[in-house]
XYZ file of C-alpha atoms in Angstrom:
580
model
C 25.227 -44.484 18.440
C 26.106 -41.864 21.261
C 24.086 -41.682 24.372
C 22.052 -39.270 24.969
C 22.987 -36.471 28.309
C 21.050 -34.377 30.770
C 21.266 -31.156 31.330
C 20.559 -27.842 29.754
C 17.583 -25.255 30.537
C 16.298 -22.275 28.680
C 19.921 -20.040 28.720
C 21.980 -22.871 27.442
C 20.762 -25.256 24.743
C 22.260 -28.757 25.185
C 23.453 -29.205 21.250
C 25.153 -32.892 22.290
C 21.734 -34.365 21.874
C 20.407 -33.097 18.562
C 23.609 -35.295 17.130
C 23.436 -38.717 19.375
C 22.100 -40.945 16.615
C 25.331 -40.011 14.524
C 27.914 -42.824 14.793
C 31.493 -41.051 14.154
C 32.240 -39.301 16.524
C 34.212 -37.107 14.340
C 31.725 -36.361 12.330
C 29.332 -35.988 14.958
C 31.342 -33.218 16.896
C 31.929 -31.174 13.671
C 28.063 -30.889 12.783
C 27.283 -30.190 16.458
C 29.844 -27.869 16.326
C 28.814 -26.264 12.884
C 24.996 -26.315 14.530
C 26.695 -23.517 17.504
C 28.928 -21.635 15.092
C 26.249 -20.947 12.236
C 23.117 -20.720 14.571
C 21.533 -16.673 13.868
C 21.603 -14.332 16.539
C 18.526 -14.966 18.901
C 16.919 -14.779 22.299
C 18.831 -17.788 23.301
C 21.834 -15.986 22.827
C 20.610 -13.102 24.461
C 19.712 -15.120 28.028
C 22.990 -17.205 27.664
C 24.690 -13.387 27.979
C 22.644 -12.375 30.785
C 22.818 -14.987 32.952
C 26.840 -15.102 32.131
C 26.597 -11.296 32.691
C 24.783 -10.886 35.718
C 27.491 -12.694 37.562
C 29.937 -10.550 36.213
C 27.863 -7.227 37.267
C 28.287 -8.960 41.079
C 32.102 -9.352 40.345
C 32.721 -5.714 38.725
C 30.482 -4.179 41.995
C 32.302 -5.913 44.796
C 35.443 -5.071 43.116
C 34.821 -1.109 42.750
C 32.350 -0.795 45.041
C 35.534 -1.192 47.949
C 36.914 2.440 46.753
C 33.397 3.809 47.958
C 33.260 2.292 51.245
C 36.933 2.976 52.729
C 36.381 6.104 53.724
C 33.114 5.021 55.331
C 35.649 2.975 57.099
C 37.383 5.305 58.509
C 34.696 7.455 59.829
C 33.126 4.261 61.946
C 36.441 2.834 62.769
C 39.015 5.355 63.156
C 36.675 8.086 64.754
C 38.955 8.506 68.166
C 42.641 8.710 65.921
C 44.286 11.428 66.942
C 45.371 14.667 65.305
C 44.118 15.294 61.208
C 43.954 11.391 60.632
C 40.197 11.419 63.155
C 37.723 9.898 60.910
C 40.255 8.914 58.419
C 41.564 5.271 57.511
C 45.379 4.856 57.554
C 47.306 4.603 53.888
C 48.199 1.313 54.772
C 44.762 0.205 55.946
C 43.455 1.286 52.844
C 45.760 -0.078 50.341
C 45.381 -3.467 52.237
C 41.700 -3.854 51.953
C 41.632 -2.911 48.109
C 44.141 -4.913 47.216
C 43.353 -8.067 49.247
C 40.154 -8.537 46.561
C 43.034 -9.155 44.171
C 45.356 -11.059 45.843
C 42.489 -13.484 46.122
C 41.269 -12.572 42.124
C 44.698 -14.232 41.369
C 44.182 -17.753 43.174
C 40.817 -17.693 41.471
C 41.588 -16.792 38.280
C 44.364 -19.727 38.055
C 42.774 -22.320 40.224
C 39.566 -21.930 38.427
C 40.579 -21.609 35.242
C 42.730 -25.198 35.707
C 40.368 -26.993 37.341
C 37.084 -26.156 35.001
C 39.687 -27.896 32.115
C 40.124 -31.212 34.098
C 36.761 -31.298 35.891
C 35.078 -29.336 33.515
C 33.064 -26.064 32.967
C 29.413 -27.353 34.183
C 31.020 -28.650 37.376
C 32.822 -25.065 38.385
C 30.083 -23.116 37.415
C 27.972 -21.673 40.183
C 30.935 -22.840 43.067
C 32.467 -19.416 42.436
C 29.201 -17.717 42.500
C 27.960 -19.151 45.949
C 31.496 -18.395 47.551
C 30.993 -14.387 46.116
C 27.637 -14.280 47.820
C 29.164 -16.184 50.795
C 31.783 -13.893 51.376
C 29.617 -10.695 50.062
C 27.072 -11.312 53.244
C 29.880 -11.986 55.888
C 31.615 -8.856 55.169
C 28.534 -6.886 55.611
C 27.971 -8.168 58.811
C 31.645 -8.004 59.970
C 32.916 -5.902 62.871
C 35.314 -5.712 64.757
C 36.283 -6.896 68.214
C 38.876 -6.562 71.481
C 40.474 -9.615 70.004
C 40.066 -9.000 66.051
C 40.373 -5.559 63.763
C 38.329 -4.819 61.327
C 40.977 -4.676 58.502
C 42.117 -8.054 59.250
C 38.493 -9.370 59.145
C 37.447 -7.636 55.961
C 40.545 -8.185 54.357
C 39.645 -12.098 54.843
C 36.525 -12.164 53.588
C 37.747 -9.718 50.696
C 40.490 -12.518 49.845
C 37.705 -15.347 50.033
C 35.521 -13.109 47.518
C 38.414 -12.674 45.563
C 38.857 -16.161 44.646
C 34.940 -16.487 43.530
C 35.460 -13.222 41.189
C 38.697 -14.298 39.940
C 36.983 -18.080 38.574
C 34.106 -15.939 37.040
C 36.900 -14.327 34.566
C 37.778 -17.637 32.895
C 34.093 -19.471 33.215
C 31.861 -16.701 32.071
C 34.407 -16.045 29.168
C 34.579 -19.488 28.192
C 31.373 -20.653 28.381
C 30.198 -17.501 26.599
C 32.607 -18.474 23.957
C 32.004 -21.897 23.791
C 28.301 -21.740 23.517
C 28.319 -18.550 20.818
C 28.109 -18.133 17.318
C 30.808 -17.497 15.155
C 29.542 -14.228 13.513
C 28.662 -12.477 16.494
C 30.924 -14.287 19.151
C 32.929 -11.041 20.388
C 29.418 -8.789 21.032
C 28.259 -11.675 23.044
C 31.619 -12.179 25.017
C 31.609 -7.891 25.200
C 28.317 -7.764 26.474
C 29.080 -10.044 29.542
C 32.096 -7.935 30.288
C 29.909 -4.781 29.702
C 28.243 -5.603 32.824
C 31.292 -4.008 34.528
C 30.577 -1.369 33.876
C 26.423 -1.531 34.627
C 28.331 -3.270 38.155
C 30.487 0.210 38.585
C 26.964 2.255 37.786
C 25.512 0.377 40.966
C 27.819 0.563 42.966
C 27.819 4.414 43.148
C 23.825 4.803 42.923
C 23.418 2.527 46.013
C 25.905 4.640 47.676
C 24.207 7.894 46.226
C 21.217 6.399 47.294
C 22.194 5.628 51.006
C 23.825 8.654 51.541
C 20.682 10.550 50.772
C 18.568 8.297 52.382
C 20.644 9.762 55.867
C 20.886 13.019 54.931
C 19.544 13.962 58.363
C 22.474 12.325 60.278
C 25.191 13.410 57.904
C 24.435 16.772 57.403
C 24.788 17.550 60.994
C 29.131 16.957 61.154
C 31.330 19.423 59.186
C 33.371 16.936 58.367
C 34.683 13.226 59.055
C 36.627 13.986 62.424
C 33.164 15.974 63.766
C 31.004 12.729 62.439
C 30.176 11.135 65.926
C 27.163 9.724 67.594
C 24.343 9.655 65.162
C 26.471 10.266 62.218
C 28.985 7.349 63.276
C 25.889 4.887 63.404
C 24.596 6.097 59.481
C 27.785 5.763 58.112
C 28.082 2.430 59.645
C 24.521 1.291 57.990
C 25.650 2.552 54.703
C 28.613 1.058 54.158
C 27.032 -2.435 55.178
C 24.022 -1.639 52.740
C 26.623 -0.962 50.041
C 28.802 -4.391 50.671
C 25.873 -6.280 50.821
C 23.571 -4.990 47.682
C 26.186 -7.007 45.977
C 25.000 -10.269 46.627
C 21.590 -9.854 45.727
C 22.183 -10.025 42.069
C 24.433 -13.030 41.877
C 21.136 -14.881 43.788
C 19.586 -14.026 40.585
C 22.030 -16.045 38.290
C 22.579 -18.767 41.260
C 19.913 -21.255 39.690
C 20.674 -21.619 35.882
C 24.568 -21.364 36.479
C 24.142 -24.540 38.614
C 22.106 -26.373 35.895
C 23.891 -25.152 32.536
C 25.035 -28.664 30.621
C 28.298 -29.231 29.979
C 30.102 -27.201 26.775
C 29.801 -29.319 24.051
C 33.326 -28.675 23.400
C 34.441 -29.998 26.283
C 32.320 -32.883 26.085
C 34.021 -33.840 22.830
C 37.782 -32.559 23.280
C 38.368 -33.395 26.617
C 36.076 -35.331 28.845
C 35.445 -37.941 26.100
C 32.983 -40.081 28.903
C 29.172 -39.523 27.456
C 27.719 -41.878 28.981
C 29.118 -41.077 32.586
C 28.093 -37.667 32.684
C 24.767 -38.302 30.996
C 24.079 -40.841 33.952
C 25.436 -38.396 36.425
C 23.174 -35.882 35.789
C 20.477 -38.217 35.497
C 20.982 -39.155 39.528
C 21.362 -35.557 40.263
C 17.749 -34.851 39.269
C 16.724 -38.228 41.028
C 18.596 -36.668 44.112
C 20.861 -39.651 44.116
C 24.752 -39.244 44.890
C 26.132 -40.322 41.855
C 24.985 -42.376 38.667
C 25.604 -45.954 37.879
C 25.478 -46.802 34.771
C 26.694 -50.131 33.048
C 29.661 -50.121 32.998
C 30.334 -52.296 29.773
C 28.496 -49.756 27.891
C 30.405 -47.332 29.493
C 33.892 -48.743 29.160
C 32.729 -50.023 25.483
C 31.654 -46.594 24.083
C 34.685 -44.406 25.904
C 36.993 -47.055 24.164
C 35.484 -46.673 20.662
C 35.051 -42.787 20.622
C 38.873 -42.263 22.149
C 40.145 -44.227 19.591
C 37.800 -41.956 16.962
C 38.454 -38.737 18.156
C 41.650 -36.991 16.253
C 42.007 -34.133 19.068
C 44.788 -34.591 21.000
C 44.131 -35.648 24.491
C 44.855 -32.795 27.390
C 47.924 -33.740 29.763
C 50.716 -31.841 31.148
C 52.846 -33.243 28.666
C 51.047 -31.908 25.795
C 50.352 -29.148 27.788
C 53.822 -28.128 27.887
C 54.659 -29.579 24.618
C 51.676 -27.171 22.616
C 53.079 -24.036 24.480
C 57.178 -25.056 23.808
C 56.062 -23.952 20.433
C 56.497 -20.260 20.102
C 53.711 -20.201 17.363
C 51.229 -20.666 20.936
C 53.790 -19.251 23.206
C 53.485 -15.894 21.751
C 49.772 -15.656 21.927
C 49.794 -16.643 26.107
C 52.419 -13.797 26.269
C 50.497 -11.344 23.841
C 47.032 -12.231 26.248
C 49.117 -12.054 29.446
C 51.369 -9.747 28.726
C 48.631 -6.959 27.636
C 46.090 -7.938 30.450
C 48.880 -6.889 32.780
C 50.288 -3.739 31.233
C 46.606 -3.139 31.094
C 45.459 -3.252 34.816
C 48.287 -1.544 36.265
C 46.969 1.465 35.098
C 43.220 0.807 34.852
C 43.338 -0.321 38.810
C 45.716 1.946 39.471
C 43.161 4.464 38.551
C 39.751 3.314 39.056
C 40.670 1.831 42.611
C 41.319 5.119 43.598
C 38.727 7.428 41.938
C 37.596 9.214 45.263
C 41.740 10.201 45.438
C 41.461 11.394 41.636
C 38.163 13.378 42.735
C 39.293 14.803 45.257
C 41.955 16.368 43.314
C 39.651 17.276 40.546
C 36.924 18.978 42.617
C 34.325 16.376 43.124
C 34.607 14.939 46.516
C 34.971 18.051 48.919
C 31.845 19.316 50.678
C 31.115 21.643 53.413
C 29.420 18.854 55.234
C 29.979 15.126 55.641
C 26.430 14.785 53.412
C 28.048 16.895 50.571
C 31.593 15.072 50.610
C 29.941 11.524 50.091
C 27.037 12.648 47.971
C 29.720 14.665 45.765
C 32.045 11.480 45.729
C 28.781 9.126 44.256
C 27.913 11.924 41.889
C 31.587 12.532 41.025
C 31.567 8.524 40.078
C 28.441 8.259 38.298
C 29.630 11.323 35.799
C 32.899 9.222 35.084
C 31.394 5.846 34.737
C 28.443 7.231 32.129
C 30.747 9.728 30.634
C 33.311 7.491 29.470
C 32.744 3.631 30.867
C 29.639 2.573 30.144
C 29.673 4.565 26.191
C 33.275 2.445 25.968
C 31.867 -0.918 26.789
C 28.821 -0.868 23.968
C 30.918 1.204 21.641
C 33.163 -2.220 22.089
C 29.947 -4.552 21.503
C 28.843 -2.783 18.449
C 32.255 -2.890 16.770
C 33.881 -5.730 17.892
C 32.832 -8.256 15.078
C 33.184 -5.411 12.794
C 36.057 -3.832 13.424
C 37.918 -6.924 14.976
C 39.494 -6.982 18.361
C 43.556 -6.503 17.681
C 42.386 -3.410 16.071
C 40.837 -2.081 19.028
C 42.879 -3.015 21.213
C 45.723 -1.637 19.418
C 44.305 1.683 18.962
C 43.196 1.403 23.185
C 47.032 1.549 24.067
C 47.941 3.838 22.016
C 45.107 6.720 22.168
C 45.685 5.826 26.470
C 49.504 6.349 26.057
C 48.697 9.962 25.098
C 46.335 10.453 27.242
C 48.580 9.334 30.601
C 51.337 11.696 28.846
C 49.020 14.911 28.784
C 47.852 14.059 32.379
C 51.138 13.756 33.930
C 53.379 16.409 31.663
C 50.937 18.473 31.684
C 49.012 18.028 35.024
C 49.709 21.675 36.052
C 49.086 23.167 32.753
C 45.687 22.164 31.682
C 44.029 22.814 34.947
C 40.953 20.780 36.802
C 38.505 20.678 33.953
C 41.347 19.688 31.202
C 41.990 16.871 33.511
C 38.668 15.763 34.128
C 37.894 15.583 30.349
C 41.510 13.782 29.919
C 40.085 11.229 32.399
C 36.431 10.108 30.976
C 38.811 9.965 27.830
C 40.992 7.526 29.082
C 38.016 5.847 30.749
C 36.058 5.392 27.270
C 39.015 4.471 25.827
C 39.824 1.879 28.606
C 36.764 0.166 27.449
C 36.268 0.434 23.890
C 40.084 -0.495 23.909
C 41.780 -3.429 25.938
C 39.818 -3.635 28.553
C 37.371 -4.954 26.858
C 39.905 -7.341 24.350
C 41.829 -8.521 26.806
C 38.530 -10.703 28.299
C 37.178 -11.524 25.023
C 40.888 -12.645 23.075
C 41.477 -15.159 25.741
C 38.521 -16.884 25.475
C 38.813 -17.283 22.161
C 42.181 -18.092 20.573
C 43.172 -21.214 22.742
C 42.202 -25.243 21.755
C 39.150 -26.727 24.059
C 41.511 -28.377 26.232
C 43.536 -25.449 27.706
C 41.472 -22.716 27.030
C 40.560 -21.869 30.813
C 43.347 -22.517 32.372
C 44.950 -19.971 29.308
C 42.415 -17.113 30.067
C 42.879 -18.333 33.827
C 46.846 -17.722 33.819
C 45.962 -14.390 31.337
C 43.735 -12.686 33.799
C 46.198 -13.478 37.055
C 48.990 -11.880 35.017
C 46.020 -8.751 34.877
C 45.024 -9.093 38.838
C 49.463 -9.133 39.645
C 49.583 -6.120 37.635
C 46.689 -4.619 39.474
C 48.047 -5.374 43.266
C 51.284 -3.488 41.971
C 49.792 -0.503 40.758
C 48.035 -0.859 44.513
C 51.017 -1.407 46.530
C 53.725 -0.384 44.653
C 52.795 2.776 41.904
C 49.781 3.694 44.116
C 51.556 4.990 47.116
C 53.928 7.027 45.066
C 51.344 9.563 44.648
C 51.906 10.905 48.462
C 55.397 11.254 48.010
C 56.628 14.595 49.470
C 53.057 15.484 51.114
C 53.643 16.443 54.940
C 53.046 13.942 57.010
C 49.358 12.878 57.911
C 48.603 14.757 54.545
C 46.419 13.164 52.299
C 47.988 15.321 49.268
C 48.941 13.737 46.259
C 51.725 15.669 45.044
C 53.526 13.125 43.122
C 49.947 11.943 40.959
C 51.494 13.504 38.264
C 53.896 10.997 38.239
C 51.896 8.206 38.434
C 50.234 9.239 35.215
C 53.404 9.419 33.796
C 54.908 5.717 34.954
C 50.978 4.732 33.513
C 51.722 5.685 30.328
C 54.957 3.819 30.014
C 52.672 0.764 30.727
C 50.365 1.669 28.214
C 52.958 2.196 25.865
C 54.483 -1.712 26.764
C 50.745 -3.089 25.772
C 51.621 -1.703 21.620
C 53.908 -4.199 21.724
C 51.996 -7.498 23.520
C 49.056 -6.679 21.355
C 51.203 -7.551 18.303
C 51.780 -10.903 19.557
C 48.055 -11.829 19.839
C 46.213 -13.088 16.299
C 42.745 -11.650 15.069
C 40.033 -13.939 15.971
C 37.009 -12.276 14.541
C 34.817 -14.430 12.468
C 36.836 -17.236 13.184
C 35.759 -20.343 14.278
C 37.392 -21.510 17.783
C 38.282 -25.048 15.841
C 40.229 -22.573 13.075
C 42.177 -20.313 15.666
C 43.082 -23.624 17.766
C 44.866 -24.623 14.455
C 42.211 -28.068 13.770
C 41.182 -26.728 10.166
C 42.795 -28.373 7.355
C 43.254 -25.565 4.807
C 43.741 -22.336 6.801
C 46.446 -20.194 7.713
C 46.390 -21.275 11.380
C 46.167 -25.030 10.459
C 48.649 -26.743 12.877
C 48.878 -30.396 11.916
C 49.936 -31.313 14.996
C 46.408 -30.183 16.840
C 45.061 -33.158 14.791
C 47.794 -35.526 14.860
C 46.555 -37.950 17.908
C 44.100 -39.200 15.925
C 46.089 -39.975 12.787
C 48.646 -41.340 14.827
C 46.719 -43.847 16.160
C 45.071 -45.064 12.764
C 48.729 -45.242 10.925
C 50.595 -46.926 14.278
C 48.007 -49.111 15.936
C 44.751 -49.589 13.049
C 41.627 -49.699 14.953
C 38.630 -52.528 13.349
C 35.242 -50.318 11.700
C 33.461 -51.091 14.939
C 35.522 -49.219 16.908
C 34.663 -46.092 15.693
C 31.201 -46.876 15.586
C 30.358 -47.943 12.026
C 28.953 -50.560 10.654
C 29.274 -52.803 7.851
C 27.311 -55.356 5.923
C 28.417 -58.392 4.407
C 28.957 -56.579 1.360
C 31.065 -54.156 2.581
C 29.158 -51.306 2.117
C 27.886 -49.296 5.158
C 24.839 -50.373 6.357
């Protein structure tokens, strides 16, 4: 019989237990298993997604909230410049600070992803949280000194966020995943990434929201080289208000992230040790270090469930062995592959609404009041027009409609879109390219956006699937720092100098679309995982298409080459020989 383990609260059920009097361990993990995967759509469901979600609406603000608050920036900081750059934050000053979030994304996304497979989920989750809200409260309290700029300051604690966002990518998806049922596994996984864009929402009604609330001190410059004095001192309260807003939520989540129980999954496939963690977590809540349990029993059950268990055990042997076959190769290049071709043009573009505004209309004003309040408003009409419809349109259709399917059609209704933006940019005037962009946007979401999180964190075994989703979102965040620092500043090409023109944007839409055209062909690589069971699409199921004898072969190996006695895998017979 199994011992019994700790942990779980009201979000996350702990299924390990409602199976512990079941010998086989085999048989034990399949039922538990089949208990997740058939279990109706309820409230438990529901609060598993929000407390996954709310993280990610803490991720998605700090992330876009940064396009809002540079020029803020430059008002405070760069107030005394000379010539047309007063009040205005260098290119390069800019670009740095929006990218560093993603530079850090990366480490996160990898480190995380790799170390919640050998340590495990419960044990990463909540670290990455408390670092965002860390690193969320220095930066609005950052400044600058004769010894330290403010770039350099808020470009560390942007890197140092960075990592927390990037290890809520592969935890919330996994753990999601892990923890849903079969039937309506993608709407739950959508529904946590939908929070992006509830995240991108906030972040321009706080800044709507400050700006108005100092109407009186804005209204008074015409503009950002005239904002001194009084002005100066609002901007610089807003812009702290608006960094710092974004850890309140994650507070929220803080709690029940720190006391989910481990993924059953991962209790079974990888760390294979009941008895340790159930003891651990049994000292935790005694507020002892670590728990001691005995370790006969210990070393006694590990041996005889090991030897059980026909999943093969996680190494960087098999690790590299599983992905030398191009059966599993192709699906890390399909996820990578399209997560990158992806963000290069969704960063490239949503980093750098307020440029896109500004060239559309919406974030020009007569006063330094009407340029920010135009920019907020100019936000909010792209993130309800098109986001935030694109993300549910995704969670109502996913399990229907599948997710290769939407993804597919994503790329290519965005590869025409980027084509009649940057051919035509000239042609179809500001309000053609205004409804071109909520387009894209909408289709951004209820498209790969929204696929590229949820595939991921679905079509990998137990024992690699973060550090998959990990390595498939840092292939997204490298793709994002180029479209920063690479495609981005192409837009300003041929503008006189100290311009802020954009001359070349067309361009840009046009190199977009050749990326969007690249993610047709990643998206072919990547298999349909909708109402499949994660055992099934990790190739463990005898009988269907994706079976993959070798996922099982550990534990057959052992029996045939080295026959383990009936105790050892926890049955036990009479003198008869039946099973008693």
């Amino acid at each position: 019989m199994a011992a019994r383990t700790a942990g779980g609260n009201s979000a996350f059920h702990n299924f390990h237990n409602d199976y512990a009097h079941i010998a086989d361990p085999n048989e034990r993990r399949r039922l538990a298993l089949a208990e997740i995967d058939k279990a109706p759509l309820g409230w438990y469901h529901v609060r598993a997604v929000v407390v996954a979600g709310v993280g990610f609406f803490t991720d998605a603000y700090d992330i876009f909230a940064i396009g809002l608050v540079t020029s803020m920036l430059g008002v405070v900081y760069w107030g005394d410049a000379a010539g047309k750059q007063k009040g205005k934050i260098p290119t390069t000053a800019d670009t740095a600070i929006k990218t560093a979030t993603s530079g850090g994304t990366v480490i996160g996304q990898v480190g995380f992803g790799i170390l919640a497979d050998i340590v495990g989920r419960k044990k990463m989750y909540g670290l990455e949280l408390i670092l965002i809200i860390f690193a969320t409260l220095a930066q609005a309290l950052t400044s600058d000194s004769p010894s330290m700029s403010i770039v350099g300051l808020i470009i560390f604690w942007r890197v140092l966020m960075g990592v927390g966002i990037g290890g809520d990518y592969p935890l919330s998806s996994i753990i999601t995943s892990e923890f849903a049922t079969t039937k309506w596994r993608g709407a739950m996984m959508g529904s946590v990434f939908a929070m992006q864009g509830i995240g991108q929402f906030a972040a321009a009604i706080i800044a709507l929201i400050v700006t108005a609330g100092f109407k009186g001190s804005l209204s008074g410059a015409a503009d950002v080289a005239h904002c001194t004095g009084s002005c100066a001192a609002a901007v610089d309260k807003m812009w702290r208000v608006v960094i710092g807003f974004g850890a309140v939520p994650g507070c929220v989540a803080l709690y029940y992230r720190l006391t989910i129980p481990e993924t059953p999954r991962y209790t079974f496939d990888v760390a294979r040790d009941v008895v340790k963690a159930g003891s651990d977590i049994k000292a935790y809540l005694s507020d002892q270090p670590q728990g001691l349990p005995d370790e006969v029993d210990r070393i006694t059950t590990m041996r005889r469930e090991s030897s059980a268990l026909e999943i093969p055990k996680a190494g960087f042997r098999d690790f590299i062995e599983h992905y030398k076959q191009w059966k599993h190769a192709k699906v890390l290049i399909g996820t990578a592959g399209s997560w990158f071709f992806l963000d290069v043009a969704f960063y490239g573009l949503s980093l750098n609404n307020t440029v896109f505004l500004q060239a559309i209309g919406y974030s020009t004003g007569k006063t330094v009041y009407e340029s920010f309040y135009n920019t907020s408003v100019g936000n909010l009409i792209i993130v309800l027009a098109g986001a935030i419809p694109g993300y549910w349109v995704t969670v109502a259709t996913v399990d229907t409609l599948g997710r290769k399917p939407i993804q597919l059609m994503g790329f290519i209704i965005l590869t025409i879109m980027f084509c009649i933006m940057g051919f035509a940019f000239h042609k179809i005037g500001e309000n053609g390219l205004l409804a071109c962009y909520v387009i894209a946007q909408f289709f951004f979401n209820f498209g790969p956006n929204a696929t590229t999180f949820i595939v991921p964190g679905e079509c990998f075994p137990t024992r690699y699937r973060s550090s998959s989703h990990g390595f498939s979102a840092g292939a997204g965040k490298i793709g994002s720092i180029i479209a920063q620092v690479v495609i981005g500043p192409l837009r300003t090409r041929g503008a006189p100098p100290g311009s802020t023109d954009s001359p070349w944007l067309n361009h840009v839409m046009e190199i977009f679309a050749l990326f969007m055209f690249c993610g047709i062909f990643t998206t072919l690589l990547i298999p349909e995982t909708k109402r499949k069971t994660l055992e099934e699409l990790a190739g463990e199921v005898e009988g269907t298409p994706m079976y993959d004898p070798r996922e099982t072969s550990a534990g057959h190996e052992r029996k045939i080459s080295d026959p383990i006695s009936h105790d050892s895998i926890g049955i036990a017979y009479g003198d008869d020989g039946k099973m008693a």
